[in-house]
XYZ file of C-alpha atoms in Angstrom:
399
model
C 8.017 -37.326 55.703
C 6.814 -37.047 59.375
C 9.568 -35.685 61.722
C 10.674 -38.072 64.173
C 10.513 -37.532 67.914
C 14.211 -37.842 69.183
C -2.664 -54.460 91.262
C -2.352 -53.628 93.566
C -4.965 -51.571 95.351
C -3.901 -48.472 97.157
C -4.401 -48.762 100.871
C -4.204 -46.412 103.738
C -4.214 -47.335 107.388
C -4.259 -45.079 110.323
C -3.213 -46.063 113.892
C -3.442 -43.223 116.151
C -1.282 -40.501 114.307
C 0.658 -42.681 112.054
C 0.037 -44.423 108.720
C 1.550 -46.870 106.338
C 1.143 -46.673 102.464
C 1.065 -49.610 100.314
C 0.278 -50.063 96.580
C 0.860 -52.629 94.022
C 0.519 -52.636 90.289
C 0.131 -55.601 88.030
C 2.088 -55.155 84.894
C 1.070 -57.066 81.840
C 2.847 -57.185 78.499
C 1.657 -57.218 75.109
C 3.069 -57.954 71.647
C 2.103 -58.476 68.106
C 0.293 -59.857 64.990
C 0.724 -59.442 61.335
C -0.999 -58.390 58.249
C -0.934 -56.527 54.968
C -2.452 -53.101 54.987
C -4.892 -51.627 52.494
C -3.379 -49.193 49.969
C -6.737 -47.327 49.903
C -6.240 -46.576 53.665
C -2.635 -45.259 53.117
C -1.385 -48.255 55.117
C 1.599 -50.209 54.182
C 2.247 -53.912 54.611
C 3.903 -55.216 57.868
C 4.385 -58.825 58.547
C 5.278 -60.926 61.421
C 5.348 -64.579 61.308
C 4.762 -65.525 64.923
C 3.942 -63.053 67.666
C 5.981 -63.138 70.787
C 4.729 -64.914 73.817
C 3.127 -62.822 76.472
C 5.564 -61.306 78.903
C 5.321 -62.378 82.584
C 3.520 -60.185 84.898
C 5.352 -58.589 87.676
C 4.698 -56.682 90.975
C 5.896 -53.206 91.586
C 5.624 -52.585 95.117
C 5.822 -49.033 96.618
C 8.125 -48.946 99.576
C 6.579 -48.248 102.974
C 7.792 -45.204 104.820
C 9.643 -45.742 107.995
C 7.530 -44.223 110.864
C 7.985 -44.088 114.601
C 6.128 -46.951 116.520
C 5.960 -45.248 119.867
C 2.396 -44.389 120.772
C 1.480 -40.825 121.556
C 0.174 -40.555 125.015
C -3.417 -39.467 125.344
C -3.751 -36.098 127.111
C -5.205 -36.053 130.707
C -6.698 -33.325 132.670
C -4.737 -31.892 135.725
C -6.633 -29.164 137.427
C -5.321 -27.795 140.677
C -7.757 -27.150 143.482
C -8.033 -23.415 144.089
C -10.568 -23.390 147.059
C -12.279 -25.514 149.715
C -15.894 -25.539 149.830
C -18.365 -26.160 152.704
C -21.265 -28.701 152.014
C -24.834 -27.334 151.793
C -26.683 -28.105 154.934
C -29.801 -30.301 154.890
C -31.058 -29.239 158.197
C -31.403 -26.009 160.299
C -28.185 -24.409 159.667
C -25.769 -23.689 162.584
C -24.689 -20.062 162.425
C -21.242 -19.637 161.010
C -18.476 -18.852 163.305
C -16.806 -15.476 163.041
C -13.945 -15.837 160.600
C -10.527 -15.616 161.973
C -7.765 -13.549 160.203
C -6.578 -16.702 158.292
C -7.765 -17.021 154.674
C -11.244 -18.716 154.634
C -13.229 -19.132 151.410
C -16.002 -16.577 151.039
C -18.521 -18.786 149.305
C -20.260 -21.702 151.192
C -22.492 -22.767 148.141
C -21.878 -25.978 146.147
C -19.852 -25.207 143.024
C -20.860 -26.397 139.527
C -18.550 -29.387 138.775
C -15.814 -28.713 136.258
C -16.110 -31.404 133.483
C -13.104 -33.709 132.983
C -11.124 -33.251 129.655
C -11.856 -35.924 126.899
C -8.970 -36.395 124.568
C -9.483 -36.082 120.911
C -10.105 -39.634 119.280
C -7.171 -41.150 117.459
C -9.070 -44.178 116.234
C -9.000 -45.253 112.591
C -11.461 -42.880 110.497
C -14.215 -44.363 108.604
C -13.038 -44.408 104.958
C -15.336 -43.165 102.286
C -16.964 -46.216 100.625
C -16.180 -46.920 97.040
C -19.338 -46.886 94.934
C -20.409 -50.462 93.952
C -20.303 -51.201 90.186
C -23.725 -51.133 88.544
C -24.743 -53.530 85.758
C -25.482 -51.551 82.734
C -26.666 -53.629 79.648
C -25.717 -53.328 76.241
C -28.313 -50.942 74.588
C -30.594 -52.874 72.425
C -30.329 -50.237 69.714
C -26.730 -50.518 69.526
C -25.558 -52.602 66.544
C -23.155 -55.400 67.612
C -22.727 -59.176 67.582
C -25.182 -59.616 70.530
C -27.905 -57.355 69.299
C -28.469 -56.860 65.653
C -26.641 -55.493 62.589
C -26.997 -51.884 61.435
C -30.252 -51.242 59.438
C -27.917 -50.326 56.549
C -24.654 -52.100 55.732
C -23.435 -49.713 52.992
C -19.795 -48.657 53.938
C -19.654 -51.112 57.046
C -16.607 -53.468 57.522
C -15.025 -52.305 54.443
C -11.385 -52.770 55.704
C -10.794 -56.238 57.271
C -7.308 -56.113 55.568
C -6.036 -53.914 58.396
C -7.014 -56.432 61.023
C -4.052 -58.127 62.881
C -3.863 -60.866 65.391
C -7.121 -60.941 67.477
C -7.607 -61.352 71.320
C -7.057 -64.497 73.199
C -10.538 -66.383 73.028
C -9.977 -67.418 76.688
C -10.182 -63.967 77.996
C -13.273 -63.104 75.955
C -16.465 -63.297 78.116
C -19.145 -61.595 76.029
C -19.878 -62.164 72.253
C -17.872 -64.162 69.716
C -14.630 -65.598 71.133
C -13.058 -65.854 67.765
C -12.320 -62.930 65.572
C -10.197 -62.285 62.377
C -7.442 -64.357 61.381
C -8.148 -67.280 63.801
C -5.326 -69.335 62.597
C -2.718 -66.978 63.715
C -0.986 -67.633 66.993
C -1.954 -65.526 70.024
C -0.346 -65.138 73.286
C -2.177 -65.820 76.628
C -4.350 -63.039 78.015
C -4.001 -60.916 74.766
C -6.694 -58.298 75.273
C -7.471 -57.042 71.854
C -6.519 -56.782 68.170
C -3.821 -54.762 66.209
C -4.697 -52.373 63.557
C -1.714 -53.039 61.244
C -0.583 -49.257 60.692
C 2.593 -47.804 59.457
C 4.800 -46.291 62.221
C 3.672 -42.800 63.342
C 0.259 -43.214 61.594
C -2.176 -40.867 63.238
C -4.652 -42.900 65.386
C -8.237 -41.486 65.759
C -10.907 -41.786 68.296
C -13.482 -44.692 67.344
C -16.311 -42.817 69.296
C -16.691 -40.062 71.779
C -14.805 -40.788 74.981
C -12.736 -39.336 77.897
C -9.326 -40.172 78.954
C -9.238 -41.757 82.402
C -5.687 -43.454 82.472
C -2.096 -43.603 81.146
C 0.637 -46.182 81.474
C 3.905 -45.325 79.622
C 5.870 -48.685 79.472
C 7.992 -47.592 76.382
C 11.680 -48.408 76.390
C 14.723 -48.234 74.205
C 14.599 -52.125 73.961
C 13.224 -55.357 75.336
C 15.004 -58.618 75.543
C 12.458 -61.424 75.122
C 13.445 -65.140 74.825
C 16.947 -64.000 74.087
C 15.951 -61.723 71.240
C 16.445 -57.965 71.458
C 13.512 -55.978 70.204
C 14.237 -52.269 69.531
C 12.531 -49.881 69.679
C 9.901 -51.135 72.121
C 7.171 -48.337 72.025
C 4.552 -48.941 74.544
C 2.612 -45.908 75.579
C -0.802 -47.060 76.656
C -4.023 -45.043 76.855
C -7.318 -45.846 78.832
C -10.407 -44.234 77.788
C -14.161 -44.496 79.059
C -16.869 -44.088 76.470
C -18.927 -40.755 76.469
C -21.341 -42.276 73.967
C -24.804 -43.434 74.913
C -24.384 -46.232 72.380
C -21.655 -47.726 74.725
C -22.191 -46.672 78.323
C -19.091 -47.256 80.443
C -17.162 -49.186 77.867
C -13.454 -49.136 78.354
C -11.052 -48.573 75.387
C -7.416 -49.503 75.657
C -4.823 -48.728 73.015
C -1.128 -49.658 73.497
C 2.135 -49.911 71.510
C 1.736 -46.291 70.757
C 4.691 -43.902 69.961
C 3.155 -40.629 71.338
C -0.034 -38.898 72.043
C -1.249 -35.237 72.004
C -2.999 -35.982 75.214
C 0.263 -36.876 77.178
C 3.018 -34.405 77.727
C 5.704 -36.803 79.019
C 5.372 -39.670 76.485
C 9.110 -40.203 75.867
C 9.874 -43.756 74.582
C 13.544 -43.658 75.062
C 14.080 -42.291 78.675
C 13.925 -45.868 80.037
C 16.561 -48.136 78.630
C 15.107 -51.669 79.413
C 11.305 -52.513 79.143
C 11.626 -54.847 82.079
C 12.976 -52.200 84.508
C 10.738 -51.521 87.524
C 10.036 -47.827 86.388
C 6.293 -47.146 86.748
C 5.118 -44.014 84.587
C 1.402 -44.137 85.092
C -1.674 -41.965 86.023
C -5.452 -42.638 86.595
C -7.461 -45.839 86.030
C -5.540 -48.771 84.591
C -6.912 -51.960 83.276
C -5.491 -55.512 82.994
C -6.735 -58.851 81.997
C -8.515 -59.624 85.205
C -8.510 -56.610 87.304
C -8.565 -52.762 87.291
C -6.675 -50.404 89.653
C -5.782 -46.821 90.144
C -2.122 -45.995 89.598
C -0.302 -45.926 92.926
C 0.986 -42.792 94.531
C 4.461 -43.744 93.889
C 4.208 -43.818 90.146
C 5.985 -41.072 88.042
C 3.510 -38.774 86.414
C 3.106 -38.658 82.662
C 1.542 -35.122 82.736
C -1.404 -36.757 80.925
C -4.769 -34.612 80.281
C -6.720 -37.015 82.538
C -10.414 -36.013 82.086
C -10.208 -34.589 78.680
C -12.814 -35.538 76.383
C -12.308 -36.524 72.647
C -14.894 -36.712 69.821
C -15.119 -39.519 67.185
C -12.415 -38.973 64.536
C -10.185 -36.681 66.575
C -6.436 -37.331 66.881
C -5.543 -39.291 69.936
C -2.218 -40.874 69.382
C 0.407 -42.061 66.793
C 1.035 -45.823 66.027
C 4.309 -47.041 67.379
C 6.645 -50.112 66.709
C 7.995 -53.229 68.416
C 11.089 -53.880 66.560
C 10.129 -53.667 62.842
C 6.390 -54.350 63.510
C 4.393 -51.136 63.660
C 0.776 -51.195 64.828
C -1.807 -49.698 67.168
C -3.583 -52.523 69.114
C -7.216 -51.840 70.410
C -8.973 -53.566 73.315
C -12.482 -53.039 74.400
C -14.170 -53.890 77.838
C -17.859 -53.648 77.216
C -20.515 -53.236 80.225
C -23.197 -55.725 80.418
C -25.591 -57.163 83.159
C -23.918 -60.659 83.198
C -20.969 -61.050 85.586
C -17.518 -61.591 84.201
C -16.232 -64.733 86.048
C -12.572 -63.849 85.368
C -12.624 -60.487 87.262
C -10.598 -60.697 90.536
C -10.557 -57.010 91.369
C -12.687 -54.144 89.773
C -15.748 -53.997 87.986
C -17.349 -57.517 87.428
C -19.802 -56.281 84.829
C -17.081 -55.196 82.336
C -16.216 -57.878 79.576
C -13.444 -58.061 77.239
C -14.789 -58.509 73.614
C -13.282 -59.646 70.312
C -12.928 -56.203 68.393
C -13.216 -57.499 64.823
C -16.289 -59.884 65.452
C -18.097 -57.898 68.155
C -18.268 -54.393 66.538
C -19.355 -53.042 63.166
C -16.909 -50.464 61.685
C -17.125 -47.672 59.174
C -14.561 -45.099 57.897
C -14.665 -41.688 59.426
C -15.478 -38.448 57.625
C -16.960 -35.366 59.304
C -20.237 -35.659 57.422
C -20.544 -39.495 57.917
C -23.719 -40.735 59.448
C -23.008 -43.648 61.886
C -25.715 -45.985 62.901
C -26.109 -46.459 66.531
C -23.297 -48.707 67.886
C -21.059 -48.512 64.839
C -17.405 -47.542 65.587
C -15.120 -45.452 63.366
C -12.029 -47.018 61.924
C -9.244 -45.449 64.007
C -7.284 -44.175 61.057
C -7.503 -42.116 58.058
C -8.972 -43.834 54.992
C -11.160 -43.436 51.940
C -9.977 -39.888 51.244
C -10.174 -38.405 54.621
C -7.092 -36.615 55.974
C -6.385 -34.785 59.237
C -4.805 -31.211 58.836
C -1.093 -31.152 58.096
C -0.136 -30.074 61.669
C -1.931 -32.929 63.250
C 0.598 -35.351 61.412
C 3.415 -34.088 63.735
C 4.316 -36.752 66.245
C 5.449 -33.928 68.713
C 1.895 -32.188 68.493
C 0.258 -31.578 71.816
C -3.234 -30.282 72.699
C -2.987 -26.972 74.608
C -6.216 -27.412 76.627
C -6.760 -30.087 79.257
C -10.562 -29.626 78.845
């Protein structure tokens, strides 16, 4: 038995020697799906008749600091005159008179003018430009729904029984819009598909990738449509692909209980899911936009920038009420423009995970055709070492 553990964009403006900071974060909710799990994958059945509708989005503004509005006067040069000078003659000079006993300047040459003082500029500095997104196509050699199947289908797509509710077809802009279980209800803007896993099941990396963002929205409970759901595990991880098969692809996993990549991943320190407590770091992705976490967010002490290899432990599945799962969402880079993007990279597209990709069970010696992803859970006899089944396990290195 596994031991239990207990868009806004950032802007900076400078006006002379003062600034105001402002940031906003769009918060999106997510819920559920149902399905019976494969006994061959050590996964038990979990059912949910109707997924809850999508939570409404909310803004979490960062308060502006109160700063003095009085302008700082520009410095001026005040240079006292220390002597009086005689002009240089332009014709035959008249002999200088004999000086009297009173003080008279000894030099009659024209002095070099002293330059006036120019104050340091307090104008708004030129910001460093953000690199423009670059369209990167899906590699023709990567097997998927818009290229071609793998050359050998042996061991491919062998565990469809683990698929839960798919993504909202209206948010899909690349590849098939409909995935597994098309008759199951789906809430608006649902970004991915649940893998129906038992609570605290180890979640594995489907490909080589690097952690770029964390959003811990977990809480003791959430009240939705008058129904209290407890627990409400909602740790979210954002990765960027390190694999040449899927350049710049974003992988978003949520409803997690804990992660060895996040030191502060408590699901109980916040009472109500709807409270305005923002615990986030790094790059965060939403249905129609992506942002950097605002400066006012509470740090999760996440290992941002740490790379993981395919098959490595990245998290443990969480629960919403009695429904345990690990939803996966994928945003794939392409040369076409995503018309739904309002902020962020317009060349990234949400795809339907069960229909867009080909999947294969992970083993250290398994050969993966180009583009094929690893099922993100233990199956077909493969098991992680015992210590990696501890939900409190943390990696010791951030690199």
